[in-house]
Tab-separated table of C-alpha atoms in Angstrom:
chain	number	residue	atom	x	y	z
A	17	UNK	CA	63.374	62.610	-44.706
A	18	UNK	CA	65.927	60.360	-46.086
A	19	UNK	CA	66.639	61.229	-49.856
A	20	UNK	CA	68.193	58.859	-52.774
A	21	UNK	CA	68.874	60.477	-55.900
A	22	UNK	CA	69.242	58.609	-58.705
A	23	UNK	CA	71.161	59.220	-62.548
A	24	UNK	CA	70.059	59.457	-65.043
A	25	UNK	CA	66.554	58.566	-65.153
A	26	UNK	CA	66.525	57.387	-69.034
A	27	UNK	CA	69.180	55.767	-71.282
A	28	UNK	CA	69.001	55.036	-74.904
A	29	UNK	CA	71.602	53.778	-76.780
A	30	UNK	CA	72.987	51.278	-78.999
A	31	UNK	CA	73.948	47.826	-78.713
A	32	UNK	CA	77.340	47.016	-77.327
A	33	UNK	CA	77.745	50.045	-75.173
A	34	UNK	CA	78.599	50.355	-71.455
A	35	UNK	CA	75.810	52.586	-69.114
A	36	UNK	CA	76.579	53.927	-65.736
A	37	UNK	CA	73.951	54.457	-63.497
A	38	UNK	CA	74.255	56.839	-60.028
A	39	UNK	CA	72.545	56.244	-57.062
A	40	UNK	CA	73.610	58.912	-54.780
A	41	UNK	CA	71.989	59.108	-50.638
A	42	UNK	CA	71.819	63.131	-50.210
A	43	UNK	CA	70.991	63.734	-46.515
A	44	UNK	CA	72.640	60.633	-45.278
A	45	UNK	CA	75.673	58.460	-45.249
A	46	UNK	CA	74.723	55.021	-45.940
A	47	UNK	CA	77.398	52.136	-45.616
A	48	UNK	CA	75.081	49.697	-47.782
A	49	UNK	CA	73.568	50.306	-50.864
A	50	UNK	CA	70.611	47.996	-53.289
A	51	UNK	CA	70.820	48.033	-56.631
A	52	UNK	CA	66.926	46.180	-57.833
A	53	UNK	CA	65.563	45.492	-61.383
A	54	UNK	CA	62.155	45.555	-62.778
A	55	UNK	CA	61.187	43.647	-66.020
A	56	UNK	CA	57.357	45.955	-67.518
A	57	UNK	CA	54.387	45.400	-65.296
A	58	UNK	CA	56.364	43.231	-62.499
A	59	UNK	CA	58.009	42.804	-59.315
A	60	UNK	CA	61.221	44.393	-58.516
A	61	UNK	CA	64.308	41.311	-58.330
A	62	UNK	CA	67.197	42.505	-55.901
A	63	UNK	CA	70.609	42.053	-58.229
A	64	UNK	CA	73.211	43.099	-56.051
A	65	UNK	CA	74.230	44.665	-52.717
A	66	UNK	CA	76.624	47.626	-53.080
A	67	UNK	CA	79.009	47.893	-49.476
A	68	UNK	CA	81.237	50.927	-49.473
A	69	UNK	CA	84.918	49.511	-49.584
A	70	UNK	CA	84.376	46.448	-50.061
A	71	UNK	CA	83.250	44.032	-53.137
A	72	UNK	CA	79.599	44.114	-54.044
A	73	UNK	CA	77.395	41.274	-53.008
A	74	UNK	CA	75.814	39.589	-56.572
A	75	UNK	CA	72.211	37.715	-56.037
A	76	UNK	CA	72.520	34.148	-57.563
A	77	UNK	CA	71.761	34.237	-61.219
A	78	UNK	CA	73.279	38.237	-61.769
A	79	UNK	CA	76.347	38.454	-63.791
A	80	UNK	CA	79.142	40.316	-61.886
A	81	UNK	CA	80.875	41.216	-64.821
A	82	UNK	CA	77.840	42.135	-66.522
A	83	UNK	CA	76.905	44.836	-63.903
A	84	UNK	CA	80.035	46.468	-62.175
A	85	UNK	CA	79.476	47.557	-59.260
A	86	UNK	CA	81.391	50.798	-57.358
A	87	UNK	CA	80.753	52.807	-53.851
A	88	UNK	CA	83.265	54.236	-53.352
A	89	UNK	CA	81.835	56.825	-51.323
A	90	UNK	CA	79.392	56.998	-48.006
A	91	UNK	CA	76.961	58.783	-50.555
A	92	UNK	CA	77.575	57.567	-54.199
A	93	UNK	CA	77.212	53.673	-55.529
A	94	UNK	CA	77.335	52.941	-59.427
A	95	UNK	CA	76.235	50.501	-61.329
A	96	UNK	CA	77.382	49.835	-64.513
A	97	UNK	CA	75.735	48.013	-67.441
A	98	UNK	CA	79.084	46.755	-69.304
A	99	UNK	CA	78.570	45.680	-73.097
A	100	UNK	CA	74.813	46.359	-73.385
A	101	UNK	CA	72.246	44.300	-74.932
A	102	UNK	CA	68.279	44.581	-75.576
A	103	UNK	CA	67.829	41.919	-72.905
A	104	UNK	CA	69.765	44.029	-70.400
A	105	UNK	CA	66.792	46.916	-71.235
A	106	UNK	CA	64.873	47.224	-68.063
A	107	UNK	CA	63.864	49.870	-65.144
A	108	UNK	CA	66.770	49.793	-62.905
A	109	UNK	CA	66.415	50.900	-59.511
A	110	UNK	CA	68.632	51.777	-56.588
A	111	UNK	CA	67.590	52.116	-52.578
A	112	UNK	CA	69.934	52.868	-49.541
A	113	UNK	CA	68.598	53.217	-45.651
A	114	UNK	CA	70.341	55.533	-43.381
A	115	UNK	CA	70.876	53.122	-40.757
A	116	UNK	CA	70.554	48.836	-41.128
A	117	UNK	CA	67.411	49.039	-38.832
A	118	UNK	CA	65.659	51.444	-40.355
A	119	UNK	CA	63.481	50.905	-44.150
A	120	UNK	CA	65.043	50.938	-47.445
A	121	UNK	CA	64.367	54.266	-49.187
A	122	UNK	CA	64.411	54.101	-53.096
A	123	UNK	CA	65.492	56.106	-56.092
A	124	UNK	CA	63.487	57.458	-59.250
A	125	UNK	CA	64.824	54.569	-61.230
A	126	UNK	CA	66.569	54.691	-64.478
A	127	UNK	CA	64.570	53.372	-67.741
A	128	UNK	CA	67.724	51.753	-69.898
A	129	UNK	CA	66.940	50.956	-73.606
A	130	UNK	CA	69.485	49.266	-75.513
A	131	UNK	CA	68.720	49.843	-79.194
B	24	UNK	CA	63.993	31.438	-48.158
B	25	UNK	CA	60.966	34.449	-47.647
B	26	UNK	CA	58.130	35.092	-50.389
B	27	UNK	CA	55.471	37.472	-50.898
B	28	UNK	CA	52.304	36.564	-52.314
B	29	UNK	CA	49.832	39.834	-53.757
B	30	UNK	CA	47.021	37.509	-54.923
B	31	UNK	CA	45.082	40.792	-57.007
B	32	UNK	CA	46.931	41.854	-59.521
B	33	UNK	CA	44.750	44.450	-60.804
B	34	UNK	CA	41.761	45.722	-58.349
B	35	UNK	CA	38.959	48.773	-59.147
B	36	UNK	CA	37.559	50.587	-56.629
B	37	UNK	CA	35.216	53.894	-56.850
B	38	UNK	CA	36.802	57.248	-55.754
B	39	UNK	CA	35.118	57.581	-51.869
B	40	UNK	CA	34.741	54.150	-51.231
B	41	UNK	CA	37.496	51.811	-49.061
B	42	UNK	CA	40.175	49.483	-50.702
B	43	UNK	CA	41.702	46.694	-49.032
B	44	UNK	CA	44.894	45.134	-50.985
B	45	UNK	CA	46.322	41.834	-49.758
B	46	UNK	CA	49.681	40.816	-48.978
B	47	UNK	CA	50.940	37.165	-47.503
B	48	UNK	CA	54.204	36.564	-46.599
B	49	UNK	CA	55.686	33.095	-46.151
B	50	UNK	CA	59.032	33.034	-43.171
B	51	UNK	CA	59.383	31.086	-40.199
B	52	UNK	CA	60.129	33.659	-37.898
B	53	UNK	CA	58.756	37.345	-37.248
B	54	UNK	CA	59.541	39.280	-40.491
B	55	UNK	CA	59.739	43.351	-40.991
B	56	UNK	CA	56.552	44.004	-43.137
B	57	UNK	CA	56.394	46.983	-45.774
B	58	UNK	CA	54.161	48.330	-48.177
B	59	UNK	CA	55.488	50.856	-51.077
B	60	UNK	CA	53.624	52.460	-53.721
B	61	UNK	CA	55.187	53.743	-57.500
B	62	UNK	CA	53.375	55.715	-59.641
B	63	UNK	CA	54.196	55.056	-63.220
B	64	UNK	CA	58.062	55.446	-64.356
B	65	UNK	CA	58.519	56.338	-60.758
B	66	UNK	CA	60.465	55.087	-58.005
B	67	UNK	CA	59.367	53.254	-54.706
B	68	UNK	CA	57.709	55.315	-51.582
B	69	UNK	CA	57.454	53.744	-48.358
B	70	UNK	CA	53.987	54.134	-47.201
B	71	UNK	CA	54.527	51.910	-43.896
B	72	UNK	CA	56.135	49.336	-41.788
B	73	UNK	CA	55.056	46.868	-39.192
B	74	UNK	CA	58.797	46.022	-36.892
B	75	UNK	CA	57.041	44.725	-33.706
B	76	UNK	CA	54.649	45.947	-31.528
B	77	UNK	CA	50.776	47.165	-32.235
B	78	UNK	CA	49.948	44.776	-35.468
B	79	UNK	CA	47.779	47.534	-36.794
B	80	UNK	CA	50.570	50.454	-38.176
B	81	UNK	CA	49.564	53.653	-39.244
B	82	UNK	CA	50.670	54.897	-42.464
B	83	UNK	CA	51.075	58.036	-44.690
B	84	UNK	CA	48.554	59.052	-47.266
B	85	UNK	CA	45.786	57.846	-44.795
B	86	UNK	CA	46.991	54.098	-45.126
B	87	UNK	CA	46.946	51.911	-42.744
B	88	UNK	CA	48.007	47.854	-42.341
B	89	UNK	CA	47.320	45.066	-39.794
B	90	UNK	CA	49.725	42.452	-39.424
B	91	UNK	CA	48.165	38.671	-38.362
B	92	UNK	CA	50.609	36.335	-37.756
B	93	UNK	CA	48.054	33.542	-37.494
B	94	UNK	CA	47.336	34.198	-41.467
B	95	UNK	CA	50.575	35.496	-42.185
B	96	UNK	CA	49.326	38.754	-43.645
B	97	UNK	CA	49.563	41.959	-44.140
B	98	UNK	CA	46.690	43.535	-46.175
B	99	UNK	CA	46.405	47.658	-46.282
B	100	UNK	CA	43.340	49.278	-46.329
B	101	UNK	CA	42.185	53.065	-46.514
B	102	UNK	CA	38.736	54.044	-45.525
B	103	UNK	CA	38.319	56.418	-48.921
B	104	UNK	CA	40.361	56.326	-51.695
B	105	UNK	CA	41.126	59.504	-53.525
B	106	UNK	CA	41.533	59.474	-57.853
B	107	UNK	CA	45.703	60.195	-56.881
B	108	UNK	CA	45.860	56.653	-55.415
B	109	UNK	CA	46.310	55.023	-58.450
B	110	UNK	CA	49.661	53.285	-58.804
B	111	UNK	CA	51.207	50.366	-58.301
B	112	UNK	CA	51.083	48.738	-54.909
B	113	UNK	CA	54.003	46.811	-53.476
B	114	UNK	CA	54.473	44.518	-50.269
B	115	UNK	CA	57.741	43.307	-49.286
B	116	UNK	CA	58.888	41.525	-46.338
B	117	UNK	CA	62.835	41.630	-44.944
B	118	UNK	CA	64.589	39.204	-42.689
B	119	UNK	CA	66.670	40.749	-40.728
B	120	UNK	CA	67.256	44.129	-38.705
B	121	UNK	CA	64.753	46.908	-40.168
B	122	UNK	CA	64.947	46.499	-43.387
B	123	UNK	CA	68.338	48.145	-43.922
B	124	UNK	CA	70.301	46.092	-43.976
B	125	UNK	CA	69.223	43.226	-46.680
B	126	UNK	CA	67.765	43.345	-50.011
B	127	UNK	CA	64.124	43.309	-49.852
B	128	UNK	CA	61.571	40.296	-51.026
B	129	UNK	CA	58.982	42.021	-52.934
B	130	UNK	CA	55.169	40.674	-54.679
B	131	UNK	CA	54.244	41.122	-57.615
B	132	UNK	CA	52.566	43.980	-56.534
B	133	UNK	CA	48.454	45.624	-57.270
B	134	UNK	CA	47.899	47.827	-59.871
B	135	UNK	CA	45.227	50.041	-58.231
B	136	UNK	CA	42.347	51.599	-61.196
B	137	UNK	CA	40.168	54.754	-59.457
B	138	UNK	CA	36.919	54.810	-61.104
B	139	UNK	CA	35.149	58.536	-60.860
């Protein structure tokens, strides 16, 4: 079945620094990819669609300079936590479907810390 | 705009005996139904979806879901549950196409305790 890989799956580090995150499809090209986060013991909010080519789609409310966005690739999106912050600590995770008609398969997730 | 409503947020069932976890979903039209489950630190797994067609949709893990329109829900159920059920129970609803091709509306999900 469909695959998303996701990297790495924990982050610590220090105030002020910039985190990229991997979310790679491994059996399938996918055109669209879904980056979500998850505050401790709730729901999953979806931040931003990732569209290979083109500019990411931001949900209202998600800074787009905050979290950079790249797919450059059928198979590889990155998201990028620039200048990080505690409040930016979080479980992020990323989900891609093979085709738009067919469900959203997700990564591990990456735990991010900012110290 | 969609929501999900998951009105348990914590539930405790006996190994052996059935669950039933409840999901409502609030959209004017027909939506694509799922239900995921994480287990801790974890990512998502898609246990089932309800597109169209027979409102009761078979799962993995033994799951299964029935989709009323007339309540607008979508509660799972599995006869027996087995201690490796625990996690954390997630229904989501999407608007368009399958489910590709939008971000998804998730609850606030059911965290599911397995009492020996």
């Amino acid at each position: 079945g469909a695959v998303v890989s996701q990297h790495p799956s924990r982050v610590i580090c220090k105030s002020g620094t910039s985190v990229k995150i991997e979310c790679r499809s491994l059996d399938f090209q996918a055109t669209t990819m879904f980056w979500y986060r998850q505050f401790p013991k709730q729901s999953l909010m979806l931040m931003a669609t990732s569209n290979e080519g083109s500019k990411a789609t931001y949900e209202q409310g998600v800074e787009k300079d905050k979290f950079l966005i790249n797919h450059a690739s059928l198979t590889l999106s990155t998201l990028t936590v620039t200048s990080a912050h505690p409040e930016d600590s979080s479980f992020y995770i990323c989900s891609a479907s093979y085709q738009p008609n067919q469900p959203q398969h997700f990564g591990d997730g990456t735990r991010l810390s900012i110290l | 705009a969609q929501s999900v409503t998951q009105p348990d947020i914590h539930i405790t069932v006996s190994e052996g005996a059935s669950l039933e976890l409840r999901c409502n979903y609030s959209y004017g039209a027909t939506p694509y139904l799922f239900w995921y489950v994480q287990s801790p630190g974890q990512g998502l797994q898609l246990l089932l979806k309800y597109f169209s067609g027979d409102t009761l949709v078979q799962g993995i893990k033994g799951f299964e879901a029935e989709f009323k329109r007339s309540q607008s829900s979508f509660n799972l159920r599995k006869p027996s549950v087995h201690w490796s059920d625990a996690a954390e129970y997630f229904c989501a609803v999407a608007t368009r196409s399958g489910g590709g091709a939008d971000g998804l509306t998730f609850g606030k999900g059911t965290h599911l305790i397995i009492q020996p």
